[in-house]
CSV table of C-alpha atoms in Angstrom, one decimal:
chain,number,residue,atom,x,y,z
A,17,UNK,CA,-6.2,2.1,-8.5
A,18,UNK,CA,-9.8,0.9,-8.7
A,19,UNK,CA,-10.6,-0.7,-12.1
A,20,UNK,CA,-7.4,-2.9,-12.2
A,21,UNK,CA,-6.6,-3.5,-8.6
A,22,UNK,CA,-10.1,-4.2,-7.3
A,23,UNK,CA,-11.2,-6.2,-10.3
A,24,UNK,CA,-8.2,-8.6,-10.0
A,25,UNK,CA,-8.4,-8.7,-6.2
A,26,UNK,CA,-12.1,-9.6,-5.8
A,27,UNK,CA,-11.9,-12.1,-8.7
A,28,UNK,CA,-8.8,-13.7,-7.2
A,29,UNK,CA,-10.4,-14.1,-3.8
A,30,UNK,CA,-12.8,-16.6,-5.3
A,31,UNK,CA,-9.9,-18.9,-5.9
A,32,UNK,CA,-7.3,-18.2,-3.2
A,33,UNK,CA,-7.5,-17.9,0.6
A,34,UNK,CA,-7.9,-14.6,2.3
A,35,UNK,CA,-4.5,-15.2,4.0
A,36,UNK,CA,-2.7,-15.6,0.6
A,37,UNK,CA,-4.5,-12.5,-0.7
A,38,UNK,CA,-3.4,-10.5,2.3
A,39,UNK,CA,0.2,-11.5,1.9
A,40,UNK,CA,0.3,-10.8,-1.9
A,41,UNK,CA,-1.5,-7.4,-1.4
A,42,UNK,CA,1.2,-6.6,1.2
A,43,UNK,CA,3.7,-6.3,-1.7
A,44,UNK,CA,2.3,-2.9,-2.5
A,45,UNK,CA,5.0,-1.0,-0.5
A,46,UNK,CA,7.8,-2.9,-2.3
A,47,UNK,CA,6.3,-1.9,-5.7
A,48,UNK,CA,5.8,1.6,-4.5
A,49,UNK,CA,9.4,2.0,-3.5
A,50,UNK,CA,10.5,0.7,-6.9
A,51,UNK,CA,8.3,3.0,-8.9
A,52,UNK,CA,9.2,6.0,-6.7
A,53,UNK,CA,12.9,5.3,-7.3
A,54,UNK,CA,12.2,5.6,-11.1
A,55,UNK,CA,9.7,8.4,-11.1
A,56,UNK,CA,10.4,10.6,-8.0
A,57,UNK,CA,14.0,12.0,-7.8
A,58,UNK,CA,13.5,12.9,-4.2
A,59,UNK,CA,12.6,9.3,-3.1
A,60,UNK,CA,15.5,7.0,-4.2
A,61,UNK,CA,15.3,3.4,-3.2
A,62,UNK,CA,17.3,2.9,0.1
A,63,UNK,CA,18.4,-0.5,1.3
A,64,UNK,CA,17.2,-0.1,4.9
A,65,UNK,CA,13.7,0.8,3.6
A,66,UNK,CA,13.6,-2.1,1.2
A,67,UNK,CA,14.8,-4.5,3.9
A,68,UNK,CA,12.2,-3.1,6.3
A,69,UNK,CA,9.5,-3.8,3.7
A,70,UNK,CA,10.7,-7.4,3.1
A,71,UNK,CA,10.8,-8.0,6.9
A,72,UNK,CA,7.3,-6.6,7.3
A,73,UNK,CA,6.1,-8.8,4.4
A,74,UNK,CA,7.6,-11.8,6.2
A,75,UNK,CA,5.7,-10.8,9.3
A,76,UNK,CA,2.4,-10.7,7.3
A,77,UNK,CA,3.2,-14.1,5.9
A,78,UNK,CA,3.8,-15.5,9.5
A,79,UNK,CA,0.5,-14.0,10.7
A,80,UNK,CA,-1.5,-15.4,7.7
A,81,UNK,CA,0.4,-18.8,7.6
A,82,UNK,CA,-2.6,-20.8,8.8
A,83,UNK,CA,-4.8,-19.2,6.2
A,84,UNK,CA,-2.5,-19.8,3.2
A,85,UNK,CA,-3.9,-22.1,0.6
A,86,UNK,CA,-3.0,-23.1,-3.0
A,87,UNK,CA,-5.5,-25.0,-5.1
A,88,UNK,CA,-4.5,-25.8,-8.6
A,89,UNK,CA,-3.5,-23.7,-11.7
A,90,UNK,CA,-6.5,-21.3,-11.3
A,91,UNK,CA,-5.3,-20.3,-7.9
A,92,UNK,CA,-1.8,-19.6,-9.4
A,93,UNK,CA,-3.2,-17.2,-11.9
A,94,UNK,CA,-5.4,-15.6,-9.2
A,95,UNK,CA,-2.2,-15.0,-7.2
A,96,UNK,CA,-0.6,-13.5,-10.2
A,97,UNK,CA,-3.6,-11.3,-10.6
A,98,UNK,CA,-3.3,-10.0,-7.0
A,99,UNK,CA,0.3,-9.1,-7.5
A,100,UNK,CA,-0.5,-7.3,-10.8
A,101,UNK,CA,-3.3,-5.4,-8.9
A,102,UNK,CA,-0.9,-4.5,-6.1
A,103,UNK,CA,1.6,-3.2,-8.6
A,104,UNK,CA,-1.2,-1.2,-10.3
A,105,UNK,CA,-2.2,0.4,-6.9
A,106,UNK,CA,1.4,1.3,-6.1
A,107,UNK,CA,1.9,2.8,-9.6
A,108,UNK,CA,-1.3,4.9,-9.2
A,109,UNK,CA,-0.1,6.5,-6.0
A,110,UNK,CA,3.4,7.3,-7.4
A,111,UNK,CA,1.9,8.7,-10.6
A,112,UNK,CA,-0.4,11.0,-8.7
A,113,UNK,CA,2.6,12.3,-6.7
A,114,UNK,CA,4.9,12.5,-9.7
A,115,UNK,CA,2.3,14.6,-11.6
A,116,UNK,CA,2.0,17.0,-8.6
A,117,UNK,CA,-1.8,17.2,-9.1
A,118,UNK,CA,-3.1,20.3,-7.4
A,119,UNK,CA,-6.5,18.9,-6.5
A,120,UNK,CA,-8.3,18.7,-3.2
A,121,UNK,CA,-8.1,15.2,-1.7
A,122,UNK,CA,-11.8,14.7,-1.8
A,123,UNK,CA,-12.0,15.8,-5.5
A,124,UNK,CA,-9.1,13.5,-6.4
A,125,UNK,CA,-10.6,10.5,-4.7
A,126,UNK,CA,-14.1,11.2,-6.1
A,127,UNK,CA,-13.0,11.4,-9.7
A,128,UNK,CA,-10.7,8.4,-9.4
A,129,UNK,CA,-13.7,6.4,-8.1
A,130,UNK,CA,-16.0,7.7,-10.8
A,131,UNK,CA,-13.6,6.7,-13.6
A,132,UNK,CA,-13.0,3.3,-11.8
A,133,UNK,CA,-16.7,2.7,-11.4
A,134,UNK,CA,-17.6,2.9,-15.2
A,135,UNK,CA,-15.6,-0.1,-16.4
A,136,UNK,CA,-16.4,-2.1,-13.3
A,137,UNK,CA,-20.1,-1.6,-13.8
A,138,UNK,CA,-20.0,-2.7,-17.4
A,139,UNK,CA,-17.8,-5.7,-16.6
A,140,UNK,CA,-20.1,-6.6,-13.7
A,141,UNK,CA,-23.2,-6.5,-15.8
A,142,UNK,CA,-21.6,-8.5,-18.5
A,143,UNK,CA,-20.2,-11.2,-16.2
A,144,UNK,CA,-22.5,-11.3,-13.2
A,145,UNK,CA,-25.8,-10.0,-14.5
A,146,UNK,CA,-28.3,-7.6,-13.0
A,147,UNK,CA,-27.4,-6.8,-9.3
A,148,UNK,CA,-31.1,-6.3,-8.5
A,149,UNK,CA,-31.7,-10.0,-8.9
A,150,UNK,CA,-29.0,-10.9,-6.4
A,151,UNK,CA,-29.9,-12.4,-3.0
A,152,UNK,CA,-29.1,-9.4,-0.8
A,153,UNK,CA,-28.8,-10.2,2.9
A,154,UNK,CA,-28.4,-7.8,5.8
A,155,UNK,CA,-24.8,-8.9,6.2
A,156,UNK,CA,-24.0,-8.4,2.5
A,157,UNK,CA,-25.5,-4.9,2.5
A,158,UNK,CA,-23.5,-4.0,5.6
A,159,UNK,CA,-20.3,-5.3,4.0
A,160,UNK,CA,-21.0,-3.4,0.8
A,161,UNK,CA,-21.6,-0.1,2.7
A,162,UNK,CA,-18.6,-0.7,4.9
A,163,UNK,CA,-16.3,-1.2,1.9
A,164,UNK,CA,-17.9,1.8,0.1
A,165,UNK,CA,-17.7,4.3,3.0
A,166,UNK,CA,-15.0,3.2,5.4
A,167,UNK,CA,-12.9,1.0,3.2
A,168,UNK,CA,-12.9,3.3,0.1
A,169,UNK,CA,-14.2,6.8,0.4
A,170,UNK,CA,-12.7,7.7,3.8
A,171,UNK,CA,-9.6,5.6,3.3
A,172,UNK,CA,-8.7,7.3,0.0
A,173,UNK,CA,-9.6,10.7,1.2
A,174,UNK,CA,-7.0,10.3,4.0
A,175,UNK,CA,-4.6,8.7,1.5
A,176,UNK,CA,-4.6,11.7,-0.8
A,177,UNK,CA,-4.4,14.1,2.1
A,178,UNK,CA,-1.3,12.3,3.3
A,179,UNK,CA,0.3,11.8,-0.1
A,180,UNK,CA,2.0,15.2,-0.4
A,181,UNK,CA,3.0,15.1,3.3
A,182,UNK,CA,4.8,11.7,3.3
A,183,UNK,CA,7.1,9.7,1.1
A,184,UNK,CA,5.5,6.9,-0.9
A,185,UNK,CA,7.5,4.4,1.1
A,186,UNK,CA,6.2,5.6,4.4
A,187,UNK,CA,2.6,6.1,3.2
A,188,UNK,CA,2.2,2.7,1.6
A,189,UNK,CA,3.9,0.9,4.6
A,190,UNK,CA,0.9,1.9,6.7
A,191,UNK,CA,-1.1,-0.9,4.9
A,192,UNK,CA,1.3,-3.4,6.5
A,193,UNK,CA,-0.2,-2.7,9.9
A,194,UNK,CA,-3.6,-4.1,8.8
A,195,UNK,CA,-2.9,-7.8,9.4
A,196,UNK,CA,-1.7,-7.5,13.0
A,197,UNK,CA,-4.4,-5.0,13.7
A,198,UNK,CA,-7.0,-7.4,12.4
A,199,UNK,CA,-5.6,-10.2,14.7
A,200,UNK,CA,-5.7,-7.9,17.7
A,201,UNK,CA,-9.3,-6.8,17.0
A,202,UNK,CA,-10.4,-10.4,16.5
A,203,UNK,CA,-8.8,-11.2,19.9
A,204,UNK,CA,-10.4,-8.2,21.7
A,205,UNK,CA,-13.8,-8.1,20.1
A,206,UNK,CA,-14.4,-11.5,18.6
A,207,UNK,CA,-12.9,-13.8,21.3
A,208,UNK,CA,-10.6,-15.4,18.7
A,209,UNK,CA,-7.5,-17.2,19.7
A,210,UNK,CA,-4.2,-17.0,17.8
A,211,UNK,CA,-0.9,-18.9,18.1
A,212,UNK,CA,2.3,-17.4,19.4
A,213,UNK,CA,3.6,-17.2,15.9
A,214,UNK,CA,1.1,-14.3,15.3
A,215,UNK,CA,2.8,-12.3,17.9
A,216,UNK,CA,6.2,-13.0,16.2
A,217,UNK,CA,4.7,-11.9,12.9
A,218,UNK,CA,3.3,-8.7,14.4
A,219,UNK,CA,6.7,-8.0,15.9
A,220,UNK,CA,8.3,-8.4,12.4
A,221,UNK,CA,5.7,-6.1,10.9
A,222,UNK,CA,6.4,-3.4,13.5
A,223,UNK,CA,10.2,-3.8,13.1
A,224,UNK,CA,9.9,-3.5,9.3
A,225,UNK,CA,7.6,-0.5,9.5
A,226,UNK,CA,10.0,1.1,12.0
A,227,UNK,CA,12.9,0.6,9.5
A,228,UNK,CA,10.9,2.3,6.8
A,229,UNK,CA,9.9,5.3,9.0
A,230,UNK,CA,13.3,5.6,10.6
A,231,UNK,CA,15.2,8.6,9.4
A,232,UNK,CA,18.6,7.8,8.0
A,233,UNK,CA,21.3,9.5,10.1
A,234,UNK,CA,24.0,10.3,7.6
A,235,UNK,CA,26.8,12.3,9.1
A,236,UNK,CA,28.5,14.2,6.4
A,237,UNK,CA,31.5,15.8,7.9
A,238,UNK,CA,33.4,17.8,5.3
A,239,UNK,CA,36.9,18.9,6.2
A,240,UNK,CA,37.0,22.6,6.7
A,241,UNK,CA,39.5,24.3,4.4
A,242,UNK,CA,41.6,26.9,6.0
A,243,UNK,CA,41.5,30.3,4.3
A,244,UNK,CA,45.0,31.1,3.0
A,245,UNK,CA,46.0,34.7,2.9
A,246,UNK,CA,47.8,35.6,-0.2
A,247,UNK,CA,50.2,38.4,0.2
A,248,UNK,CA,51.1,40.1,-3.0
A,249,UNK,CA,54.7,41.4,-3.3
A,250,UNK,CA,55.1,45.1,-3.3
A,251,UNK,CA,56.7,46.7,-6.3
């Protein structure tokens, strides 16, 4: 969840646009449905849910279309890295649910972050050097704290609290709401403008998420067998 996904994601964002990274990360629900189909007998892959995930992914693509960028072979491998990281995150969620780990959500998130931190620290020191020598600005410290507290600790605490209460498909589809939410916040708080296509993309995301959350109404009407009274002949 942390060592593989975050390493590949943050490295890849040095070479691809944020829009492309958002679209590729939005493939997490599709990977989650596939892994759950193999590893969780109670969560088979259903066509309506898969269709909903693909529609929502299309909506994310429409929203981030103006931010998409592709710059040479290194950007290609960065895109591959994001997809691998997305698959790793999806597999981690399914694995936790498949093992039925009876741990408190806070404990589960804490130990996962601790074991993810160790290889990341070693890799960071080897590749980027001593973080004390970095040029730390107020903005960078704020972003780091936001990612640590809001984007990681609180997020994964809620994630592991919801994991036993929702299917993997429904849980991971919540991440698809992030792009239209970001567009809306930018419009409300940042005074940003967005094209009409963003509204279309947001509508596709909501339709796709609705298809994932919609309960399949399967009417199984079995013909009732009439009880036949067997009369034994008297001797």
